[in-house]
mmCIF file of C-alpha atoms in Angstrom:
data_model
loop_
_atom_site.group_PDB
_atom_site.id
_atom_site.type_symbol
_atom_site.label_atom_id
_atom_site.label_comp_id
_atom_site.label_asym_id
_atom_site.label_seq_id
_atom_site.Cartn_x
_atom_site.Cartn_y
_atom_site.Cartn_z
ATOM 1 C CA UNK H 126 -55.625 -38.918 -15.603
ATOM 2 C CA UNK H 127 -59.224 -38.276 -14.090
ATOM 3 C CA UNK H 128 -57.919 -37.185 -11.180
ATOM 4 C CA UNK H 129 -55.883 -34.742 -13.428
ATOM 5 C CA UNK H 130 -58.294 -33.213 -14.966
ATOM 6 C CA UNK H 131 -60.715 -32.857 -12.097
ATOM 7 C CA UNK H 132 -58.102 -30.684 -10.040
ATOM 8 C CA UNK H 133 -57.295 -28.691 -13.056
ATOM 9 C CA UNK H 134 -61.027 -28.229 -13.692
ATOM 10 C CA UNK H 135 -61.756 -27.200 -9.920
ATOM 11 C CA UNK H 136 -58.468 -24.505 -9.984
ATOM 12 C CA UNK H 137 -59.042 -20.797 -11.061
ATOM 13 C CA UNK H 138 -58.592 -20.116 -14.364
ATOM 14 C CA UNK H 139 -55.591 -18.136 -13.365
ATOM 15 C CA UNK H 140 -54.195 -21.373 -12.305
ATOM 16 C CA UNK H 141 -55.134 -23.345 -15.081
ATOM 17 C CA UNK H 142 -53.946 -20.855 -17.971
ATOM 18 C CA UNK H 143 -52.024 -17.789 -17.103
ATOM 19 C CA UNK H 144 -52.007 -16.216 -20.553
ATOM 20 C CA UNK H 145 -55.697 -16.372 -21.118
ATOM 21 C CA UNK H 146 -56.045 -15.113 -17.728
ATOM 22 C CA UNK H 147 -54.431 -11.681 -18.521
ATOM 23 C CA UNK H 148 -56.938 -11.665 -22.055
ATOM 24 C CA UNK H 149 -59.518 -12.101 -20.128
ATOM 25 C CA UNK H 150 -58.215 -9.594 -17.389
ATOM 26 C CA UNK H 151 -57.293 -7.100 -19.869
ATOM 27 C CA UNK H 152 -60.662 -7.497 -21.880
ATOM 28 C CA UNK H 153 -62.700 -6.729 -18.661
ATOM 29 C CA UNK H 154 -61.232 -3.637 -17.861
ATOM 30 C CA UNK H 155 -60.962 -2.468 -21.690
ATOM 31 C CA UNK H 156 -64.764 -2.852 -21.081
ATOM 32 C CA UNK H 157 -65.345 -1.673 -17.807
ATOM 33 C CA UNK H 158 -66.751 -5.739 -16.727
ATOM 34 C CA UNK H 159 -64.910 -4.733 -13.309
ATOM 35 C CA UNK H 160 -67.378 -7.490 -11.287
ATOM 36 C CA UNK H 161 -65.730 -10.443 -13.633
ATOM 37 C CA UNK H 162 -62.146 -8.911 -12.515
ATOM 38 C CA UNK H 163 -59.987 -11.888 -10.711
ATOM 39 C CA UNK H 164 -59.129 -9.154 -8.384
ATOM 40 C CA UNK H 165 -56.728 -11.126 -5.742
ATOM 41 C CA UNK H 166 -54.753 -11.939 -8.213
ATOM 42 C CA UNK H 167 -54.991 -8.963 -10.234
ATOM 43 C CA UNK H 168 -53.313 -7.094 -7.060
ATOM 44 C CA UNK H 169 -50.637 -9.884 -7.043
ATOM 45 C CA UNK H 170 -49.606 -9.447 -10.863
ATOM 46 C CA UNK H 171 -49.444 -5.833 -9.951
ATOM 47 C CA UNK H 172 -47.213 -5.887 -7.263
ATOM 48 C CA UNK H 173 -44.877 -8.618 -8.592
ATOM 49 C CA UNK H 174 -44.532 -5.956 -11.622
ATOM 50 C CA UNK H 175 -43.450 -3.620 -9.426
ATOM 51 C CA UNK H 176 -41.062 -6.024 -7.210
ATOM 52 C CA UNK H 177 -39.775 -7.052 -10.184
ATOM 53 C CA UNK H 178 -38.335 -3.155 -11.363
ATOM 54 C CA UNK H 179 -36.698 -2.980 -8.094
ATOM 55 C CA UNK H 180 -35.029 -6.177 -8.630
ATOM 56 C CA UNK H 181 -33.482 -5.068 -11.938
ATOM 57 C CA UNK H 182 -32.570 -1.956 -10.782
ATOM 58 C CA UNK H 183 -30.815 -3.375 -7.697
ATOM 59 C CA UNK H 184 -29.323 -6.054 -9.812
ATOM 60 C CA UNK H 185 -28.205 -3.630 -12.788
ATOM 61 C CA UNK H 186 -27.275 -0.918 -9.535
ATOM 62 C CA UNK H 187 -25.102 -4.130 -8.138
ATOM 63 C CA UNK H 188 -23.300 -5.003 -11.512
ATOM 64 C CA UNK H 189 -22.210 -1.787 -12.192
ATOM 65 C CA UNK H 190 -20.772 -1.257 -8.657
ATOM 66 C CA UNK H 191 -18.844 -4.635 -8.838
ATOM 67 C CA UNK H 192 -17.441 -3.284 -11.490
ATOM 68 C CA UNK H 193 -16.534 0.269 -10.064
ATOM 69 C CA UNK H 194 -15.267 -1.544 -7.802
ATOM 70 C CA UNK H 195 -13.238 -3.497 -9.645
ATOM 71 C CA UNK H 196 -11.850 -1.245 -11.300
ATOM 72 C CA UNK H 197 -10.665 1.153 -8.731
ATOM 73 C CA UNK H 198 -9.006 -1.333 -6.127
ATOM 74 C CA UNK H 199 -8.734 -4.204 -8.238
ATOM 75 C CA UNK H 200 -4.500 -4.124 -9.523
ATOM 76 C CA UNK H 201 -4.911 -5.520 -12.963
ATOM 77 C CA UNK H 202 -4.286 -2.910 -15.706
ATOM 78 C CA UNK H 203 -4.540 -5.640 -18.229
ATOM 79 C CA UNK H 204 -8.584 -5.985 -17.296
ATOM 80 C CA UNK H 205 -9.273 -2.022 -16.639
ATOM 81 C CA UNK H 206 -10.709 -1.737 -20.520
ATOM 82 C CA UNK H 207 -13.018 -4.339 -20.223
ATOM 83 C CA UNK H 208 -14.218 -3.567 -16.809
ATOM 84 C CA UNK H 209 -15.058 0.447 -18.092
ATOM 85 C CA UNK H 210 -16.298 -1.522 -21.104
ATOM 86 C CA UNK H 211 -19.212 -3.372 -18.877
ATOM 87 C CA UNK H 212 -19.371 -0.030 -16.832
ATOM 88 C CA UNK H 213 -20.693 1.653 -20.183
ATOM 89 C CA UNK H 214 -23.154 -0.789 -21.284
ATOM 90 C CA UNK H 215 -24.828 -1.080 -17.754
ATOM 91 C CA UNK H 216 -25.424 2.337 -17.018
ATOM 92 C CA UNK H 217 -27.642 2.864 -19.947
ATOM 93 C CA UNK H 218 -29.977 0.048 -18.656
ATOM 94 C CA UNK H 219 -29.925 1.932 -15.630
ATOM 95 C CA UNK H 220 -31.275 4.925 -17.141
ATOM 96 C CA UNK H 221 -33.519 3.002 -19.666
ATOM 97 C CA UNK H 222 -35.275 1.310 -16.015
ATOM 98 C CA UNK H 223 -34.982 4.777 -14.666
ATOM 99 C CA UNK H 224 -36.664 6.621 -17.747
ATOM 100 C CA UNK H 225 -39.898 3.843 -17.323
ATOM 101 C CA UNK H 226 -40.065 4.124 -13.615
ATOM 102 C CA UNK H 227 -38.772 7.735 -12.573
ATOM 103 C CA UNK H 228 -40.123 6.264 -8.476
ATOM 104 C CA UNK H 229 -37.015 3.835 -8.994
ATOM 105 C CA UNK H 230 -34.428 6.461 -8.218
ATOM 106 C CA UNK H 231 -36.268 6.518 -4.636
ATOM 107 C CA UNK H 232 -35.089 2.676 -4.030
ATOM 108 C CA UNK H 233 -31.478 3.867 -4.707
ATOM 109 C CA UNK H 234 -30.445 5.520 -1.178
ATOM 110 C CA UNK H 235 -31.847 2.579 0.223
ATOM 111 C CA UNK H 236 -30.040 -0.275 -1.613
ATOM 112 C CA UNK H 237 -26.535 1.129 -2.177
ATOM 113 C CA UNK H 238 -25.140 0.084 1.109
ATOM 114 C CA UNK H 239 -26.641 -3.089 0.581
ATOM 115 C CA UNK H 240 -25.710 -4.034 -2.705
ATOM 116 C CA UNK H 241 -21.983 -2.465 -1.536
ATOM 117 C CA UNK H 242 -22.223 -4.776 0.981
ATOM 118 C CA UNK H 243 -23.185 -7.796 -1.337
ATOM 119 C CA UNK H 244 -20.778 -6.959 -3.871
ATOM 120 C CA UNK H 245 -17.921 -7.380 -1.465
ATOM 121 C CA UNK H 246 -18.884 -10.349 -0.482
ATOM 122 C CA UNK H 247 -18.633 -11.700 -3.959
ATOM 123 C CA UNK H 248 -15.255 -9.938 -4.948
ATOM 124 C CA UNK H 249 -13.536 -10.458 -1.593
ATOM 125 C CA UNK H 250 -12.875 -14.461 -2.087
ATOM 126 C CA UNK H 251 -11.942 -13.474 -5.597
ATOM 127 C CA UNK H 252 -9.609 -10.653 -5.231
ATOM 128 C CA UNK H 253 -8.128 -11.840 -1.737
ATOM 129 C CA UNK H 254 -4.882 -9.591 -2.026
ATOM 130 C CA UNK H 255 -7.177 -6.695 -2.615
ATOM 131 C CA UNK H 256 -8.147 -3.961 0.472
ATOM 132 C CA UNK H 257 -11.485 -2.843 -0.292
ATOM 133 C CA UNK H 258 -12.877 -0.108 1.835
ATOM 134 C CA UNK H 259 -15.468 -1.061 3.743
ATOM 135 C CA UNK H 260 -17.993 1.545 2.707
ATOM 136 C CA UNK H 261 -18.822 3.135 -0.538
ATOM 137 C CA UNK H 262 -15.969 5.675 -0.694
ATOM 138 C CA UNK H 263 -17.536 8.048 -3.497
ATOM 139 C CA UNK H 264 -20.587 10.101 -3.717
ATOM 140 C CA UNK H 265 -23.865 8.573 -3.467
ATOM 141 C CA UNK H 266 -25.444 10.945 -5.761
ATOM 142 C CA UNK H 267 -27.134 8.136 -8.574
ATOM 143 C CA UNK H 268 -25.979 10.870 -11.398
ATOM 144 C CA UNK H 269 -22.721 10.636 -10.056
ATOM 145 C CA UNK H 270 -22.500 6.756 -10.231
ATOM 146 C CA UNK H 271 -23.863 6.952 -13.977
ATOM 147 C CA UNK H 272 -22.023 9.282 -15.209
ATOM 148 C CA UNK H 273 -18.378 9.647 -13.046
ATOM 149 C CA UNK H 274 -15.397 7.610 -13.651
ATOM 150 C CA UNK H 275 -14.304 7.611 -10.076
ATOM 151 C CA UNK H 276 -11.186 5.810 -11.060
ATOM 152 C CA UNK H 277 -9.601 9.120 -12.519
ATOM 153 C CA UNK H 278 -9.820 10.896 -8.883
ATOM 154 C CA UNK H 279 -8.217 7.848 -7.270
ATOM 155 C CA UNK H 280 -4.692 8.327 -6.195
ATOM 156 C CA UNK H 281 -3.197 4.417 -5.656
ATOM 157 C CA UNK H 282 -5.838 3.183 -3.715
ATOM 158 C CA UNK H 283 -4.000 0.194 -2.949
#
């Protein structure tokens, strides 16, 4: 139990209490005590904010593609509904992460081959009488993909 206490007592207070870290970070700069600033980690909580919009915007971005997906080569009318169903409620978050972060749209380009990529990996062993293309087929415009249904200009994909 000594032993315990000495290492927590010898850690950085980050280390030892997160939340009263961030008081204490957030009352320094509210008063402009930047030499008491933690500022290693301060950096660090930064940029793991920012990692962490990418990630839900490339895990929101991958959802709704399974799902386009899906629902263009997958051949089970019975499911279309509920497939355009999740379509609809993802692309709001989409545009609620997009509305917060307006930069985020710049991560897009980059990650839609990517997350195609991913995504057929995880349908493939799922749907294994269905021919997906290899490549996104449709336009990589991000309006496009929150806003088309790019079923409708599909004639029998499979």
């Amino acid at each position: 139990m000594a032993q315990a206490l000495i290492s927590t007592k010898s850690s950085s207070l980050y280390d030892r209490d997160f939340l009263l870290w961030t008081e204490e970070t957030i009352a320094h700069l509210q008063t402009g005590n930047f030499k008491q600033l933690d500022i290693n980690n301060l950096i660090e909580e930064i940029d793991s904010l920012g990692k962490a919009q990418k990630n839900a915007l490339k895990g929101q971005i991958r959802a709704l593609i399974e799902h386009i997906i899906k629902r263009c080569y997958v051949d089970m009318p019975l499911e279309y509904n509920g497939w355009e169903r999740t379509i609809r409620n993802i692309r709001p978050e989409i545009e609620d992460l997009i509305e917060t972060s307006p930069s985020l749209q710049n991560d897009y380009s980059k990650i839609l081959d990517t997350v195609y990529q991913q995504c057929l990996k995880k349908l493939r062993p799922e749907y294994k009488t269905t021919k997906f293309p290899e490549t996104w087929q449709f336009s990589r415009s991000l309006n496009d993909l929150l806003n088309l249904d790019f079923w409708e200009d599909i004639q029998n994909p499979l």
